């Protein structure tokens, strides 16, 4: 793949309203949950926000956010030094956002992209998170 076509492919990757996000939103909505999206006033602009519960959900892509042990968390074969730095920055930003969320007295949950492929256990995990005080 040429660097030009690679650049184009990377530019087409969205950060909001991704397929995993939409799938989770659909699951939540069909189970009666109502929520807000991407509030810039909450650290990290969470994907899904339950203001009355002070809870947020982040939908993380396994590749971009480096889901440990996941088969989708692969390392590209070219330009490895760039990717190492990029992934390290993503991980550090995620940790910083998580600390800020906790400091703001909000609770958060991370749903990994690969978890959305296992819809048998995910609804229970989400309900437990939302119902827990």
JSON list of C-alpha atoms in Angstrom, two decimals, residues 5-99:
[
{"chain": "A", "resi": 5, "resn": "UNK", "atom": "CA", "xyz": [-3.43, 5.40, 0.15]},
{"chain": "A", "resi": 6, "resn": "UNK", "atom": "CA", "xyz": [-2.50, 4.56, 3.76]},
{"chain": "A", "resi": 7, "resn": "UNK", "atom": "CA", "xyz": [-2.92, 8.22, 4.69]},
{"chain": "A", "resi": 8, "resn": "UNK", "atom": "CA", "xyz": [-6.32, 8.29, 3.03]},
{"chain": "A", "resi": 9, "resn": "UNK", "atom": "CA", "xyz": [-7.41, 5.12, 4.86]},
{"chain": "A", "resi": 10, "resn": "UNK", "atom": "CA", "xyz": [-6.32, 6.55, 8.21]},
{"chain": "A", "resi": 11, "resn": "UNK", "atom": "CA", "xyz": [-8.11, 9.83, 7.55]},
{"chain": "A", "resi": 12, "resn": "UNK", "atom": "CA", "xyz": [-11.37, 7.94, 7.03]},
{"chain": "A", "resi": 13, "resn": "UNK", "atom": "CA", "xyz": [-11.31, 6.41, 10.53]},
{"chain": "A", "resi": 14, "resn": "UNK", "atom": "CA", "xyz": [-13.88, 8.21, 12.67]},
{"chain": "A", "resi": 15, "resn": "UNK", "atom": "CA", "xyz": [-13.51, 9.09, 16.33]},
{"chain": "A", "resi": 16, "resn": "UNK", "atom": "CA", "xyz": [-17.24, 9.55, 17.01]},
{"chain": "A", "resi": 17, "resn": "UNK", "atom": "CA", "xyz": [-20.34, 7.64, 15.97]},
{"chain": "A", "resi": 18, "resn": "UNK", "atom": "CA", "xyz": [-18.41, 4.51, 15.09]},
{"chain": "A", "resi": 19, "resn": "UNK", "atom": "CA", "xyz": [-20.13, 1.21, 14.35]},
{"chain": "A", "resi": 20, "resn": "UNK", "atom": "CA", "xyz": [-19.33, -0.20, 17.83]},
{"chain": "A", "resi": 21, "resn": "UNK", "atom": "CA", "xyz": [-20.68, 2.98, 19.42]},
{"chain": "A", "resi": 22, "resn": "UNK", "atom": "CA", "xyz": [-23.88, 2.84, 17.40]},
{"chain": "A", "resi": 23, "resn": "UNK", "atom": "CA", "xyz": [-24.35, -0.84, 18.25]},
{"chain": "A", "resi": 24, "resn": "UNK", "atom": "CA", "xyz": [-24.02, -0.12, 21.96]},
{"chain": "A", "resi": 25, "resn": "UNK", "atom": "CA", "xyz": [-26.36, 2.87, 21.77]},
{"chain": "A", "resi": 26, "resn": "UNK", "atom": "CA", "xyz": [-28.93, 0.74, 20.00]},
{"chain": "A", "resi": 27, "resn": "UNK", "atom": "CA", "xyz": [-28.63, -1.96, 22.66]},
{"chain": "A", "resi": 28, "resn": "UNK", "atom": "CA", "xyz": [-29.02, 0.57, 25.46]},
{"chain": "A", "resi": 29, "resn": "UNK", "atom": "CA", "xyz": [-31.94, 2.38, 23.83]},
{"chain": "A", "resi": 30, "resn": "UNK", "atom": "CA", "xyz": [-33.81, -0.87, 23.11]},
{"chain": "A", "resi": 31, "resn": "UNK", "atom": "CA", "xyz": [-33.49, -1.74, 26.81]},
{"chain": "A", "resi": 32, "resn": "UNK", "atom": "CA", "xyz": [-35.07, 1.55, 27.85]},
{"chain": "A", "resi": 33, "resn": "UNK", "atom": "CA", "xyz": [-31.97, 3.56, 28.72]},
{"chain": "A", "resi": 34, "resn": "UNK", "atom": "CA", "xyz": [-31.77, 7.20, 27.72]},
{"chain": "A", "resi": 35, "resn": "UNK", "atom": "CA", "xyz": [-28.48, 9.01, 27.53]},
{"chain": "A", "resi": 36, "resn": "UNK", "atom": "CA", "xyz": [-26.47, 11.90, 26.11]},
{"chain": "A", "resi": 37, "resn": "UNK", "atom": "CA", "xyz": [-23.53, 11.76, 23.74]},
{"chain": "A", "resi": 38, "resn": "UNK", "atom": "CA", "xyz": [-20.04, 13.30, 23.68]},
{"chain": "A", "resi": 39, "resn": "UNK", "atom": "CA", "xyz": [-20.42, 16.03, 26.30]},
{"chain": "A", "resi": 40, "resn": "UNK", "atom": "CA", "xyz": [-17.38, 18.28, 25.95]},
{"chain": "A", "resi": 41, "resn": "UNK", "atom": "CA", "xyz": [-17.78, 19.45, 29.56]},
{"chain": "A", "resi": 42, "resn": "UNK", "atom": "CA", "xyz": [-16.98, 15.99, 30.91]},
{"chain": "A", "resi": 43, "resn": "UNK", "atom": "CA", "xyz": [-13.32, 14.92, 30.78]},
{"chain": "A", "resi": 44, "resn": "UNK", "atom": "CA", "xyz": [-12.54, 12.84, 27.69]},
{"chain": "A", "resi": 45, "resn": "UNK", "atom": "CA", "xyz": [-15.87, 13.65, 25.97]},
{"chain": "A", "resi": 46, "resn": "UNK", "atom": "CA", "xyz": [-17.35, 10.23, 26.85]},
{"chain": "A", "resi": 47, "resn": "UNK", "atom": "CA", "xyz": [-19.23, 8.33, 24.18]},
{"chain": "A", "resi": 48, "resn": "UNK", "atom": "CA", "xyz": [-22.32, 7.76, 26.33]},
{"chain": "A", "resi": 49, "resn": "UNK", "atom": "CA", "xyz": [-23.37, 9.82, 29.35]},
{"chain": "A", "resi": 50, "resn": "UNK", "atom": "CA", "xyz": [-25.97, 9.14, 32.03]},
{"chain": "A", "resi": 51, "resn": "UNK", "atom": "CA", "xyz": [-26.03, 12.54, 33.75]},
{"chain": "A", "resi": 52, "resn": "UNK", "atom": "CA", "xyz": [-28.55, 11.68, 36.46]},
{"chain": "A", "resi": 53, "resn": "UNK", "atom": "CA", "xyz": [-26.45, 8.68, 37.50]},
{"chain": "A", "resi": 54, "resn": "UNK", "atom": "CA", "xyz": [-23.10, 10.50, 37.03]},
{"chain": "A", "resi": 55, "resn": "UNK", "atom": "CA", "xyz": [-21.90, 7.57, 34.94]},
{"chain": "A", "resi": 56, "resn": "UNK", "atom": "CA", "xyz": [-20.24, 7.44, 31.55]},
{"chain": "A", "resi": 57, "resn": "UNK", "atom": "CA", "xyz": [-19.28, 4.75, 29.08]},
{"chain": "A", "resi": 58, "resn": "UNK", "atom": "CA", "xyz": [-16.31, 4.88, 26.75]},
{"chain": "A", "resi": 59, "resn": "UNK", "atom": "CA", "xyz": [-16.35, 2.62, 23.70]},
{"chain": "A", "resi": 60, "resn": "UNK", "atom": "CA", "xyz": [-12.72, 1.82, 22.97]},
{"chain": "A", "resi": 61, "resn": "UNK", "atom": "CA", "xyz": [-11.37, 0.31, 19.79]},
{"chain": "A", "resi": 62, "resn": "UNK", "atom": "CA", "xyz": [-9.07, -2.58, 20.66]},
{"chain": "A", "resi": 63, "resn": "UNK", "atom": "CA", "xyz": [-6.44, -1.48, 18.12]},
{"chain": "A", "resi": 64, "resn": "UNK", "atom": "CA", "xyz": [-6.27, 2.21, 19.05]},
{"chain": "A", "resi": 65, "resn": "UNK", "atom": "CA", "xyz": [-6.56, 1.84, 22.80]},
{"chain": "A", "resi": 66, "resn": "UNK", "atom": "CA", "xyz": [-4.41, -1.32, 23.05]},
{"chain": "A", "resi": 67, "resn": "UNK", "atom": "CA", "xyz": [-6.76, -3.86, 24.60]},
{"chain": "A", "resi": 68, "resn": "UNK", "atom": "CA", "xyz": [-4.35, -6.23, 26.35]},
{"chain": "A", "resi": 69, "resn": "UNK", "atom": "CA", "xyz": [-4.53, -9.80, 25.17]},
{"chain": "A", "resi": 70, "resn": "UNK", "atom": "CA", "xyz": [-7.00, -9.02, 22.38]},
{"chain": "A", "resi": 71, "resn": "UNK", "atom": "CA", "xyz": [-6.44, -10.40, 18.91]},
{"chain": "A", "resi": 72, "resn": "UNK", "atom": "CA", "xyz": [-7.45, -7.03, 17.44]},
{"chain": "A", "resi": 73, "resn": "UNK", "atom": "CA", "xyz": [-4.69, -5.20, 19.30]},
{"chain": "A", "resi": 74, "resn": "UNK", "atom": "CA", "xyz": [-2.01, -5.90, 16.72]},
{"chain": "A", "resi": 75, "resn": "UNK", "atom": "CA", "xyz": [1.13, -3.90, 15.99]},
{"chain": "A", "resi": 76, "resn": "UNK", "atom": "CA", "xyz": [1.53, -2.61, 12.43]},
{"chain": "A", "resi": 77, "resn": "UNK", "atom": "CA", "xyz": [4.50, -4.07, 10.61]},
{"chain": "A", "resi": 78, "resn": "UNK", "atom": "CA", "xyz": [5.83, -0.81, 9.22]},
{"chain": "A", "resi": 79, "resn": "UNK", "atom": "CA", "xyz": [6.81, 2.47, 10.88]},
{"chain": "A", "resi": 80, "resn": "UNK", "atom": "CA", "xyz": [6.95, 0.72, 14.24]},
{"chain": "A", "resi": 81, "resn": "UNK", "atom": "CA", "xyz": [8.62, 3.60, 16.10]},
{"chain": "A", "resi": 82, "resn": "UNK", "atom": "CA", "xyz": [5.77, 5.94, 15.13]},
{"chain": "A", "resi": 83, "resn": "UNK", "atom": "CA", "xyz": [3.13, 3.44, 16.25]},
{"chain": "A", "resi": 84, "resn": "UNK", "atom": "CA", "xyz": [4.79, 2.75, 19.58]},
{"chain": "A", "resi": 85, "resn": "UNK", "atom": "CA", "xyz": [4.76, 6.46, 20.41]},
{"chain": "A", "resi": 86, "resn": "UNK", "atom": "CA", "xyz": [1.20, 6.86, 19.10]},
{"chain": "A", "resi": 87, "resn": "UNK", "atom": "CA", "xyz": [-0.15, 3.97, 21.15]},
{"chain": "A", "resi": 88, "resn": "UNK", "atom": "CA", "xyz": [1.72, 5.08, 24.27]},
{"chain": "A", "resi": 89, "resn": "UNK", "atom": "CA", "xyz": [0.18, 8.55, 23.95]},
{"chain": "A", "resi": 90, "resn": "UNK", "atom": "CA", "xyz": [-3.29, 7.03, 23.57]},
{"chain": "A", "resi": 91, "resn": "UNK", "atom": "CA", "xyz": [-2.83, 4.88, 26.68]},
{"chain": "A", "resi": 92, "resn": "UNK", "atom": "CA", "xyz": [-1.49, 7.81, 28.72]},
{"chain": "A", "resi": 93, "resn": "UNK", "atom": "CA", "xyz": [-4.37, 10.04, 27.59]},
{"chain": "A", "resi": 94, "resn": "UNK", "atom": "CA", "xyz": [-6.88, 7.34, 28.56]},
{"chain": "A", "resi": 95, "resn": "UNK", "atom": "CA", "xyz": [-5.34, 7.03, 32.04]},
{"chain": "A", "resi": 96, "resn": "UNK", "atom": "CA", "xyz": [-5.37, 10.81, 32.49]},
{"chain": "A", "resi": 97, "resn": "UNK", "atom": "CA", "xyz": [-9.03, 11.01, 31.46]},
{"chain": "A", "resi": 98, "resn": "UNK", "atom": "CA", "xyz": [-9.95, 8.18, 33.85]},
{"chain": "A", "resi": 99, "resn": "UNK", "atom": "CA", "xyz": [-8.28, 10.04, 36.75]}
]
